[in-house]
Coordinates of C-alpha atoms and ligand atoms in Angstrom, one line a residue:
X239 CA 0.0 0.0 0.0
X240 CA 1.1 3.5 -1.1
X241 CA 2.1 5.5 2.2
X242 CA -0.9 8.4 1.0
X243 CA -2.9 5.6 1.4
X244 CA -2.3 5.1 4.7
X245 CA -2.0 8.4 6.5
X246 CA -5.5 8.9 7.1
X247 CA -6.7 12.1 5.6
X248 CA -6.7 14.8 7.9
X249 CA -10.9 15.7 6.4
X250 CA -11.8 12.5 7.7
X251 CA -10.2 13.1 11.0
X252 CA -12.0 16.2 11.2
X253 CA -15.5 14.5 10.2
X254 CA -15.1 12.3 13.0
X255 CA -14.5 15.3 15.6
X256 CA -18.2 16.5 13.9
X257 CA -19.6 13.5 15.0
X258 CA -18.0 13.8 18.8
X259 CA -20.0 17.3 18.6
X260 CA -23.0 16.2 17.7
X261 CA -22.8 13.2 20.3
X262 CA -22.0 16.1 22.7
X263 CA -25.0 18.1 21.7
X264 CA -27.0 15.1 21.9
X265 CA -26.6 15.0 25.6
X266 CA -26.2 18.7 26.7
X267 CA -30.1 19.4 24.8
X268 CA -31.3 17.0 27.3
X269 CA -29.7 18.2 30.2
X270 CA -27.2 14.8 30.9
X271 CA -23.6 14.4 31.8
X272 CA -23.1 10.8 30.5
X273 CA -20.5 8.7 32.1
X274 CA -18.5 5.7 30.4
X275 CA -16.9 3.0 31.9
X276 CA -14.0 1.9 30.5
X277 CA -12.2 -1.5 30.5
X278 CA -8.8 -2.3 29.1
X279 CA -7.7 -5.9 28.9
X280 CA -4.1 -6.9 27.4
X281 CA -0.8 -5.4 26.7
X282 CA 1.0 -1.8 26.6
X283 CA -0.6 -1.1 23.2
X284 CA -4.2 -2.0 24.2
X285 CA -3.7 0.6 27.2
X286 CA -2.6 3.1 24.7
X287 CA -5.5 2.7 22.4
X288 CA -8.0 2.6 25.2
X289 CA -6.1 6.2 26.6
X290 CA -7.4 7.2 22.8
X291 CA -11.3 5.7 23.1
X292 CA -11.2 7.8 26.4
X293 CA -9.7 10.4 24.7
X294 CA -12.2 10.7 22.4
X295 CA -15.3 10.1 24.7
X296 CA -14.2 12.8 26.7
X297 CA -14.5 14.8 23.3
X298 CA -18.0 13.8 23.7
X299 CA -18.6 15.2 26.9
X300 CA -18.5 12.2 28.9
X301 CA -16.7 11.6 32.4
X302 CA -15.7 8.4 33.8
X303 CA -16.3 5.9 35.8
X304 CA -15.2 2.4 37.3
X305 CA -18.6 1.0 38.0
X306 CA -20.6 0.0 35.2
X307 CA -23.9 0.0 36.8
X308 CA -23.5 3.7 37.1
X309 CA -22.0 4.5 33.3
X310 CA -24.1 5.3 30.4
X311 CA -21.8 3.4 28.4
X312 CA -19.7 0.8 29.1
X313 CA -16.8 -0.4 27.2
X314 CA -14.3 -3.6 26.8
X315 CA -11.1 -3.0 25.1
X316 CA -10.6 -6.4 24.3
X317 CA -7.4 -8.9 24.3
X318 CA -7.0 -11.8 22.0
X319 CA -3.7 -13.2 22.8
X320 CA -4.3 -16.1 24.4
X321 CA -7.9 -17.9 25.6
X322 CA -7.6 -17.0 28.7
X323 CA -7.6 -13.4 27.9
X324 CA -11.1 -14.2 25.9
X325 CA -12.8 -16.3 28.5
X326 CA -12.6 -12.7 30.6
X327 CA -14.2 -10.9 28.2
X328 CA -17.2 -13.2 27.5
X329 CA -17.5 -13.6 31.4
X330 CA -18.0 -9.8 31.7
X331 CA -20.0 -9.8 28.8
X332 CA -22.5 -12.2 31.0
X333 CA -22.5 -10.1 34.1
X334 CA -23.2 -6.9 31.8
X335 CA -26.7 -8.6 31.1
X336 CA -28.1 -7.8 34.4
X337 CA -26.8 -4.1 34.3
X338 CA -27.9 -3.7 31.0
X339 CA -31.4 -5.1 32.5
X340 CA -31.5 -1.9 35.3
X341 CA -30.1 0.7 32.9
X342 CA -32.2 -0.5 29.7
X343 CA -30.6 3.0 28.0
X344 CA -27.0 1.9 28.8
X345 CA -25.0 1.2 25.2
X346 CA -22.6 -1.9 25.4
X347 CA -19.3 -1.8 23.1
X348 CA -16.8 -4.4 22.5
X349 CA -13.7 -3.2 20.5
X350 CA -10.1 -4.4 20.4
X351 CA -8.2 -7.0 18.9
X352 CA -10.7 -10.0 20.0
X353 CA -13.7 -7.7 18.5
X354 CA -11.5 -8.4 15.4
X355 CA -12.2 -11.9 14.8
X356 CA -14.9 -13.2 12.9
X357 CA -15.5 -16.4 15.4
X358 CA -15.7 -13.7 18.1
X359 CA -18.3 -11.1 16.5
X360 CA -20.1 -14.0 15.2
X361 CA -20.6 -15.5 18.7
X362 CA -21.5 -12.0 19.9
X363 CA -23.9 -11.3 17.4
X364 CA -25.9 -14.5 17.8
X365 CA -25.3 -14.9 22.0
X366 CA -24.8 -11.3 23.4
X367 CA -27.3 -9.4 21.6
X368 CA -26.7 -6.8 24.6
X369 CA -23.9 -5.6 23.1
X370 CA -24.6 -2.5 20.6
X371 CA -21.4 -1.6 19.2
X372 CA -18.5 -4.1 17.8
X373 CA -15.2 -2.5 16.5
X374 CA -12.0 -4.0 16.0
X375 CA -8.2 -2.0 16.1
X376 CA -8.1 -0.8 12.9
X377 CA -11.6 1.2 13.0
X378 CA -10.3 2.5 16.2
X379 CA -10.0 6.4 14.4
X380 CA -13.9 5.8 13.4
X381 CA -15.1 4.9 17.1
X382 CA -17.2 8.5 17.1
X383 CA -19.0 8.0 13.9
X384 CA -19.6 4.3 14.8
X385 CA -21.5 5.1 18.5
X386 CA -23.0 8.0 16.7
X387 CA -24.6 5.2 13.9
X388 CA -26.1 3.8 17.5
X389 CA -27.3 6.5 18.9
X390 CA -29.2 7.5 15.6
X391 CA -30.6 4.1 14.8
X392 CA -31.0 2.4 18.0
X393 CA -29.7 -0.7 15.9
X394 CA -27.0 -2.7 16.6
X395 CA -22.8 -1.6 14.6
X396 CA -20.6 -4.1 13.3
X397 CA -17.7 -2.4 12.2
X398 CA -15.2 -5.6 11.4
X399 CA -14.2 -5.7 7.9
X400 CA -10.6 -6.7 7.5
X401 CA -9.0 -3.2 7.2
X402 CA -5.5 -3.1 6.2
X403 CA -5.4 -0.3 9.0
X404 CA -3.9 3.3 9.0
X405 CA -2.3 5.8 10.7
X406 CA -4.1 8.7 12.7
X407 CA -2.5 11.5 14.1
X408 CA -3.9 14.2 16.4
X409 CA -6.5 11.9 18.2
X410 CA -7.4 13.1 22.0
X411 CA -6.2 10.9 24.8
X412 CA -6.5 10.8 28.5
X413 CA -3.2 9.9 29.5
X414 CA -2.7 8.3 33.6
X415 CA -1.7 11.3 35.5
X416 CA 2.0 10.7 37.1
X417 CA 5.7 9.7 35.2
X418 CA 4.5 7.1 32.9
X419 CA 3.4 7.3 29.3
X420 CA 3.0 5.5 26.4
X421 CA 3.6 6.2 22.8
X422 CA 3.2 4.1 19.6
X423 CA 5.4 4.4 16.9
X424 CA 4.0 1.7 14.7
X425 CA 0.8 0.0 14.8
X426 CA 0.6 -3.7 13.7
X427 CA 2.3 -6.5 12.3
X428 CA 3.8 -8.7 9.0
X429 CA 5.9 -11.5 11.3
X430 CA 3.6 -14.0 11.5
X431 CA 4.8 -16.1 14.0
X432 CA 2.9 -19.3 13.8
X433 CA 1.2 -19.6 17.3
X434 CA 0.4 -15.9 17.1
X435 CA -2.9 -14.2 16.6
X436 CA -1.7 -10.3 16.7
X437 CA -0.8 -10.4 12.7
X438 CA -4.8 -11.1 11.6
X439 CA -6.1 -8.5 14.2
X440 CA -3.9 -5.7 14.0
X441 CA -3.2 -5.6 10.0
X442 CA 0.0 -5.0 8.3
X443 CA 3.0 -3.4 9.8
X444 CA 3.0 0.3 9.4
X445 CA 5.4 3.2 10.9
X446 CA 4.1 6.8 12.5
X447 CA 6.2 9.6 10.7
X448 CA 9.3 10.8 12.7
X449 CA 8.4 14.2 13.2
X450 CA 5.2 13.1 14.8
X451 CA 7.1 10.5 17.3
X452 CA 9.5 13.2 18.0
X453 CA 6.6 15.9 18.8
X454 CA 4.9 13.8 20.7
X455 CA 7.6 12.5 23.0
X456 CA 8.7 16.8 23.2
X457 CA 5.3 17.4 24.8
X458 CA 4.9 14.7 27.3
X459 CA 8.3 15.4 28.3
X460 CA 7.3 19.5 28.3
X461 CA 4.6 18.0 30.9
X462 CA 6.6 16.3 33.1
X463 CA 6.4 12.3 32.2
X464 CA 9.6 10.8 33.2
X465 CA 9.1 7.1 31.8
X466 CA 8.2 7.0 28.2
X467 CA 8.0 4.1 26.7
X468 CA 8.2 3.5 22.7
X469 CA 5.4 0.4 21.8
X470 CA 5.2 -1.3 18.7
X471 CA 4.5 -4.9 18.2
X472 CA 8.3 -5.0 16.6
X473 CA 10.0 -1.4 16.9
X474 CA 13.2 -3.2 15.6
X475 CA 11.1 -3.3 11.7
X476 CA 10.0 0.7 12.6
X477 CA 10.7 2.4 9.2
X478 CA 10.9 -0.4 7.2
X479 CA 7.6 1.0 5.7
X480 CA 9.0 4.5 5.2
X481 CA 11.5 3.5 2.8
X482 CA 13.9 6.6 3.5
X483 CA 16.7 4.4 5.2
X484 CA 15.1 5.5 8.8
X485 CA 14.8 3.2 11.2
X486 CA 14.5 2.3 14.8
X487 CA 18.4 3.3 15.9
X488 CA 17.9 6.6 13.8
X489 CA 14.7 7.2 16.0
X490 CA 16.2 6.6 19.1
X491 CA 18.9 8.7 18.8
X492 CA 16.9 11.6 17.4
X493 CA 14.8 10.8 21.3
X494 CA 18.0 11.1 23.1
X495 CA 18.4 14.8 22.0
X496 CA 14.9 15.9 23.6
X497 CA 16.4 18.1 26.5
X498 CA 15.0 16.8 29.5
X499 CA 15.4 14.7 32.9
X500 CA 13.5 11.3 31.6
X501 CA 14.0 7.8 30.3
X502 CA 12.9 6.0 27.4
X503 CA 12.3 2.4 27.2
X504 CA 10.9 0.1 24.2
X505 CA 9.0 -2.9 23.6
X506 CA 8.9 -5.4 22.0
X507 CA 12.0 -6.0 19.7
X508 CA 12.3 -9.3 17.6
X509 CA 15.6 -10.8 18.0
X510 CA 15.8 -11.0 14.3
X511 CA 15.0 -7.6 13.3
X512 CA 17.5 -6.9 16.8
X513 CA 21.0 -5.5 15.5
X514 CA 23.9 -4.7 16.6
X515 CA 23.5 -1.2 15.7
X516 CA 20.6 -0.9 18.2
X517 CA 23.0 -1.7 21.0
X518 CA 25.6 0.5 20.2
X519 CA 22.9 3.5 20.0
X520 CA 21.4 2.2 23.3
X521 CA 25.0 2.3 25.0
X522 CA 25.5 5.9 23.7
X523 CA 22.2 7.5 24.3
X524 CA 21.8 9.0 27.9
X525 CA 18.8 8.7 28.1
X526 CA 18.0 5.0 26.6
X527 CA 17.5 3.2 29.8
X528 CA 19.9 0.5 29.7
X529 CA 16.8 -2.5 29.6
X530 CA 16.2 -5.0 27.1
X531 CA 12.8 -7.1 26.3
X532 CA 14.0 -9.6 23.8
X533 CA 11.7 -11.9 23.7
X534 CA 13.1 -15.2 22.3
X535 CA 10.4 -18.0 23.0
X536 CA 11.7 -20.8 23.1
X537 CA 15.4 -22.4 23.3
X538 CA 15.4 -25.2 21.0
X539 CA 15.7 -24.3 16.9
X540 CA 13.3 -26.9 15.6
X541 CA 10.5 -25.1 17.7
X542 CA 12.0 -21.6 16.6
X543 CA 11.7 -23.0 13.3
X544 CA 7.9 -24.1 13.6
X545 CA 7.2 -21.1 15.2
X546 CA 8.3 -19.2 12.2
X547 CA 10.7 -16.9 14.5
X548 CA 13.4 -16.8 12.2
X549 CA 16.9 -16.7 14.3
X550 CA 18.6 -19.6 16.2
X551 CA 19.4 -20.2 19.9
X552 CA 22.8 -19.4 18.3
X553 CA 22.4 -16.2 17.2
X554 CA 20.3 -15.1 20.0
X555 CA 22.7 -15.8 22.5
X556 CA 25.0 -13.9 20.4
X557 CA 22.9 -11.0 20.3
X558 CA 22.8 -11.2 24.2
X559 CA 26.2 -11.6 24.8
X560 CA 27.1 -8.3 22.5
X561 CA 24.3 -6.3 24.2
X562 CA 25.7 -7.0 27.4
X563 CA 29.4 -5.9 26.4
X564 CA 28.7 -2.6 25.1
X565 CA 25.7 -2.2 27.9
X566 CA 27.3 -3.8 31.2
X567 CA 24.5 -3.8 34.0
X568 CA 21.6 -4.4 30.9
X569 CA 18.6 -5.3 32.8
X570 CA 17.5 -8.3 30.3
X571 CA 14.0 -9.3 30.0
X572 CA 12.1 -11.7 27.6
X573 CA 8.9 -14.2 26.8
X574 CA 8.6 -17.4 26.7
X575 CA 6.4 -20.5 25.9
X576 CA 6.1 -23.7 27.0
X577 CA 4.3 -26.4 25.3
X578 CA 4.2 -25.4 21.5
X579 CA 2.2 -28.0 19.6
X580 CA 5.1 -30.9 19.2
X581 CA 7.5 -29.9 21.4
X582 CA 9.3 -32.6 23.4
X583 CA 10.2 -32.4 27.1
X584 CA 14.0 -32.1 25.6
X585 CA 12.9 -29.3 23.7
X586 CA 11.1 -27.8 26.8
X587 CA 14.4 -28.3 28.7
X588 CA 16.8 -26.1 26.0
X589 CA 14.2 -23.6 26.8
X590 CA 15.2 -23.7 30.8
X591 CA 19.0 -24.4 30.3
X592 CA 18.8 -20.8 27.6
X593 CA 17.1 -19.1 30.7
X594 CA 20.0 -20.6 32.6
X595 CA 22.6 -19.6 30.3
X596 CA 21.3 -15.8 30.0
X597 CA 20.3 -15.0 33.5
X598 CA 17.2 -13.0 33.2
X599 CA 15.9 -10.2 35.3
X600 CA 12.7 -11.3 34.9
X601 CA 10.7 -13.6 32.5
X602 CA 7.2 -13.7 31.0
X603 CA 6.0 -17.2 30.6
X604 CA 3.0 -18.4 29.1
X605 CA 1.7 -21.7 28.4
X606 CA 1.1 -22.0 24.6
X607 CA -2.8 -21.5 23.8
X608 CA -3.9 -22.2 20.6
X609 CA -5.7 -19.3 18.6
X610 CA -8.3 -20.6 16.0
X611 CA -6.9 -19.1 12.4
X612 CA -3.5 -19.2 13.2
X613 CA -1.1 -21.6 11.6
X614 CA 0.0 -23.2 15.2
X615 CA -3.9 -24.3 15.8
X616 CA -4.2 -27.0 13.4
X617 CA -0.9 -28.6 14.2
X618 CA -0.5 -32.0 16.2
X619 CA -0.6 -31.2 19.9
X620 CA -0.8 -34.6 21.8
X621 CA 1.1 -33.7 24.6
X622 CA -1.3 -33.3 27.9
X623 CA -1.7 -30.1 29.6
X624 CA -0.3 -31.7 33.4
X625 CA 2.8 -32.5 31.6
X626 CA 3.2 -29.1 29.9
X627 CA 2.3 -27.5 33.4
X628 CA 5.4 -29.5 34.9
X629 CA 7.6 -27.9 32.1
X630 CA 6.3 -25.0 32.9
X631 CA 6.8 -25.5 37.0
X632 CA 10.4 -26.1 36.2
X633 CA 11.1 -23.2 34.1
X634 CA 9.5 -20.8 36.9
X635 CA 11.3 -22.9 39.7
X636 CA 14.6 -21.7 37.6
X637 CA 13.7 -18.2 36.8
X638 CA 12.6 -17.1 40.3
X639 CA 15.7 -18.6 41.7
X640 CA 17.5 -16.6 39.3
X641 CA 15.5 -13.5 39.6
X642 CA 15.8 -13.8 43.5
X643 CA 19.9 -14.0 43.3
X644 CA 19.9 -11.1 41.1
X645 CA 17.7 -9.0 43.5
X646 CA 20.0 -10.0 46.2
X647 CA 22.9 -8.6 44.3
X648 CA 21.7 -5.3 44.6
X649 CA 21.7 -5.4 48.5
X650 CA 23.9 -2.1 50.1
X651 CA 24.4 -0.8 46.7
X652 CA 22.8 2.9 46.3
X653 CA 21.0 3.4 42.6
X654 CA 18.9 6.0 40.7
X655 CA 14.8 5.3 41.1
X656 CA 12.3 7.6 39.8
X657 CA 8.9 7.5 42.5
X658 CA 5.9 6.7 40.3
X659 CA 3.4 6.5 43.5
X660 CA 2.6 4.8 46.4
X661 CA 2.9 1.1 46.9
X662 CA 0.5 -0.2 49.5
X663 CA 2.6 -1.2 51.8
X664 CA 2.6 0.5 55.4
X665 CA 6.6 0.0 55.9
X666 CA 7.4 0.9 52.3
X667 CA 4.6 3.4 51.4
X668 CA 6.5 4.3 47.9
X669 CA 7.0 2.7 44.9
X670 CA 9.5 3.4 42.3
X671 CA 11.6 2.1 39.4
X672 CA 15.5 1.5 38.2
X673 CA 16.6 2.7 35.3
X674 CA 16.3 -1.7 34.6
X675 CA 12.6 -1.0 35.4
X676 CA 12.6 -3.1 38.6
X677 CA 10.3 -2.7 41.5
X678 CA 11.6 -0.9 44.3
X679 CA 9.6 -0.4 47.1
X680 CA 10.9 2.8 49.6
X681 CA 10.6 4.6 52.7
X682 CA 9.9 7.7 52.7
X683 CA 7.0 10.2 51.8
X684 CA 4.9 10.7 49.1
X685 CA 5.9 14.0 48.3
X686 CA 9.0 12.0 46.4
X687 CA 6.1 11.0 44.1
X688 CA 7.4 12.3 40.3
X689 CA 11.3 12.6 41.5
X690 CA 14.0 11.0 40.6
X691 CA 16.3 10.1 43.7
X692 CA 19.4 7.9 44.9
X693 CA 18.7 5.3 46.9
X694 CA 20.3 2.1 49.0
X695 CA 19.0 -1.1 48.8
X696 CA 18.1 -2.9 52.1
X697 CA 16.4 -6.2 51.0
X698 CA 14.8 -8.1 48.6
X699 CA 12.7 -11.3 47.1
X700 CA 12.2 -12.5 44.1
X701 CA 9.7 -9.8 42.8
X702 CA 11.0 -6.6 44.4
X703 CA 13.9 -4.7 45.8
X704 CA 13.4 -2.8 49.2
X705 CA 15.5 0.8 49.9
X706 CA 15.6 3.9 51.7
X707 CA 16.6 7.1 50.4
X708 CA 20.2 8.2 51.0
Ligands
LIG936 N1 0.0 -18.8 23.3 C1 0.8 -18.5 24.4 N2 1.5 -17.4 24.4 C2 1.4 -16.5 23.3 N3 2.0 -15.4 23.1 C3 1.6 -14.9 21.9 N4 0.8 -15.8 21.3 C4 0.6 -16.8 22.2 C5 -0.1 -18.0 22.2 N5 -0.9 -18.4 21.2 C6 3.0 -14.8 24.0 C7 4.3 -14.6 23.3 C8 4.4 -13.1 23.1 C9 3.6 -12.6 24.2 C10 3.1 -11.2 24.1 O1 2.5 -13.5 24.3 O2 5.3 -14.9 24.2 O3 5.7 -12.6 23.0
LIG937 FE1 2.9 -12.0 17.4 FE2 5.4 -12.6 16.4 FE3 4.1 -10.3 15.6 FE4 5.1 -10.6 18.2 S1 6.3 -10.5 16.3 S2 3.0 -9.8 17.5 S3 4.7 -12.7 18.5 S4 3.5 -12.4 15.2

């Protein structure tokens, strides 16, 4: 697709903000202030689009909520990563009968990447005929226009057509108030990894301009955010699209030279998009925090192979080893799964002896789930859940030893945290993060809240580090 084709017009943008009007009209002539209630399931770049749908229903005129039997509207930015993340969803969806039942007025929406799938809206269609509005990712721009189609006909909206997808700039967004932001520099994906569901939801891989990364970054920096992370489903193919010999490193660096006292993180990278060059730019750029999510799931190069990942344990470990020479102290973390249809308990274990070799900070580990539509699913899978789950057990049993001797490392050393709120805990009311993005719970009061300060570190466990400031 030509690149014009893809930056959506900046008329149609402007059409939709008619329809947030007259949705804001629609209310104010009867005297209401309509509330939503808004529900984000999934990862960093589902938070980031639901920041935009509450962006744009504040546009509207509404204010928000966390109990849906109060909200005039109640939405579920949906996940579709793995079943369990679905099974959720379709259990809220049940309880939203009843409240649908007291507030008869109340309009139901189901957007995100499950909304996406045609098993899903079909199910929804025929089973939840509460639900008035179905969207998936790629219509996310056309959310006003959609809910105004509902309000007009008082029929139910479908909006799921396989959309290649494009990029819009300029949409509102209620961001979290505090240090941490979010910003995408690329929206979908073209990797195809054969469990993987994210490549038929989100639609073709396609890169934000640089100028608009860079402004946006400028301004949440101009408003304090100290933690900005840089979300795509692989920043490591950003400006493959752009075809002006642009890419991620060249991004990065342009970043660093925002004037500022903030740090910029990324996810995810695929290790075989991950190049040197990335680590050298890392090393250099002050404020790159020095941490790494390199997901590499799984250790054994037949699986890699079926999985369609497209690098070797071998190459990977050379990747690692080179990051950690020009980065000493990289915080390194990664995904993993366990139980990919034919794997053997051998090729389970080169997954645990890789996490043995690398040393991890921290690991995510999931327990492969087969998505309908995806190449993975109609693969032989005859090994039984128990003994995956024992795989599974051992890998954890490894990682949180490791993760625990790591933590202990830190013990009596003093290092940089930024505060990012309060924890919960009466003894260590603060919590903050190292430049490695690990927990650190503090003394101290919560006027620290938003500063960056030095700190020693008194104890740990496996999932946090404990300090006082110094
Ligand atoms: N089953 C289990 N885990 C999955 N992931 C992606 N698809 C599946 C699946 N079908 C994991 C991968 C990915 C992370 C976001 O979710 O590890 O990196
Ligand atoms: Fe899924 Fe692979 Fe794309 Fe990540 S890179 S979103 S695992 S297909």
């Amino acid at each position: 697709m030509k690149r014009e084709e893809i930056i959506i017009p900046q008329a149609d943008l402007d059409r939709q903000r008619d329809f947030q009007e007259r949705i804001r009209a629609l209310f104010s002539a009867r005297g209401l202030s309509p509330r939503a209630c808004v529900e984000t399931f999934g990862c960093q770049q589902n938070v980031a689009d639901g920041q935009r749908i509450m962006g744009m229903l504040e546009a509207m005129g509404f204010t928000f909520t966390q109990e849906p039997g109060e909200a005039d509207l109640v939405l579920l930015n949906t996940c579709a990563i793995r079943e369990h993340a679905e099974q959720r969803v379709f259990g809220n969806l049940g309880l939203l009968t009843h409240t649908k039942k007291e507030r008869p007025d109340q309009v139901l929406v189901l957007c995100g990447c499950m909304a996406q799938e045609e098993r899903v809206a079909k199910r929804v269609r025929e089973s939840y005929r509460h639900v008035d509005l179905v969207f998936g990712p790629q219509a996310l721009w056309r959310f006003p226009e959609l809910l105004w189609q509902v309000y007009e006909t008082r029929k139910r909206v479908f909006s799921i057509e396989d959309e290649h997808g494009g990029i819009a700039e300029g949409l509102p967004v209620v961001r979290e108030r505090g240090v941490k932001a979010w910003v995408s520099i690329m929206y979908g994906c073209n990797n195809f990894c054969s469990y993987c569901i994210v490549p038929y939801v989100r639609g073709r891989e396609r890169s934000r301009e640089p100028a608009a990364v860079l402004t946006e970054v400028r301004q949440l920096v101009d408003e304090g955010y100290k933690d900005i992370t840089l979300l795509g489903q692989n920043v490591n193919s950003y400006g493959n699209d752009l075809d002006r010999g642009y890419h991620f490193p060249e991004l990065l660096e342009d970043i660093d030279q925002i004037p500022g006292d903030y740090w910029i993180r990324f996810m995810s990278s695929h290790p075989k998009d991950a190049s040197p060059r990335l680590f050298d730019v890392m090393a250099k750029c002050s404020h790159v925090a020095k941490q790494l999510h390199l997901p590499f799931q799984s250790g054994n190069n037949r699986v890699l192979e079926e999985m369609n990942r497209r690098y070797t344990r071998e190459s990977y470990l050379e990747l690692i080893r080179y990051a950690k020479s020009v980065m000493p102290g990289l915080v390194l973390t990664s995904d993993v799964i366990i139980g990919f249809p034919g794997e053997t308990e051998a090729e389970a274990m080169d997954t645990v002896s890789l996490v043995e070799e690398v040393g991890f900070d921290a690991l995510f580990t999931f327990i492969y789930s087969p998505r309908p539509g995806t190449r993975a699913a109609s693969m032989p899978d005859p090994v039984p859940r128990e003994e995956k789950q024992r795989w599974f057990d051992k890998l954890l049993e490894v990682q949180n030893r490791r993760s625990a001797a790591i933590h202990a490392g830190y013990a009596g050393r003093t290092v940089r945290v930024l505060v990012d709120g309060e924890s919960g805990d009466g003894d260590y009311p603060l919590s903050s993060r190292t430049e490695g993005n690990r927990l650190v719970r503090l003394k101290g009061d919560p006027a620290l809240i938003g500063r960056f300060l030095e700190v020693r570190i008194t104890g740990s466990n496996t999932w946090a580090l404990y300090g006082e400031p110094v």
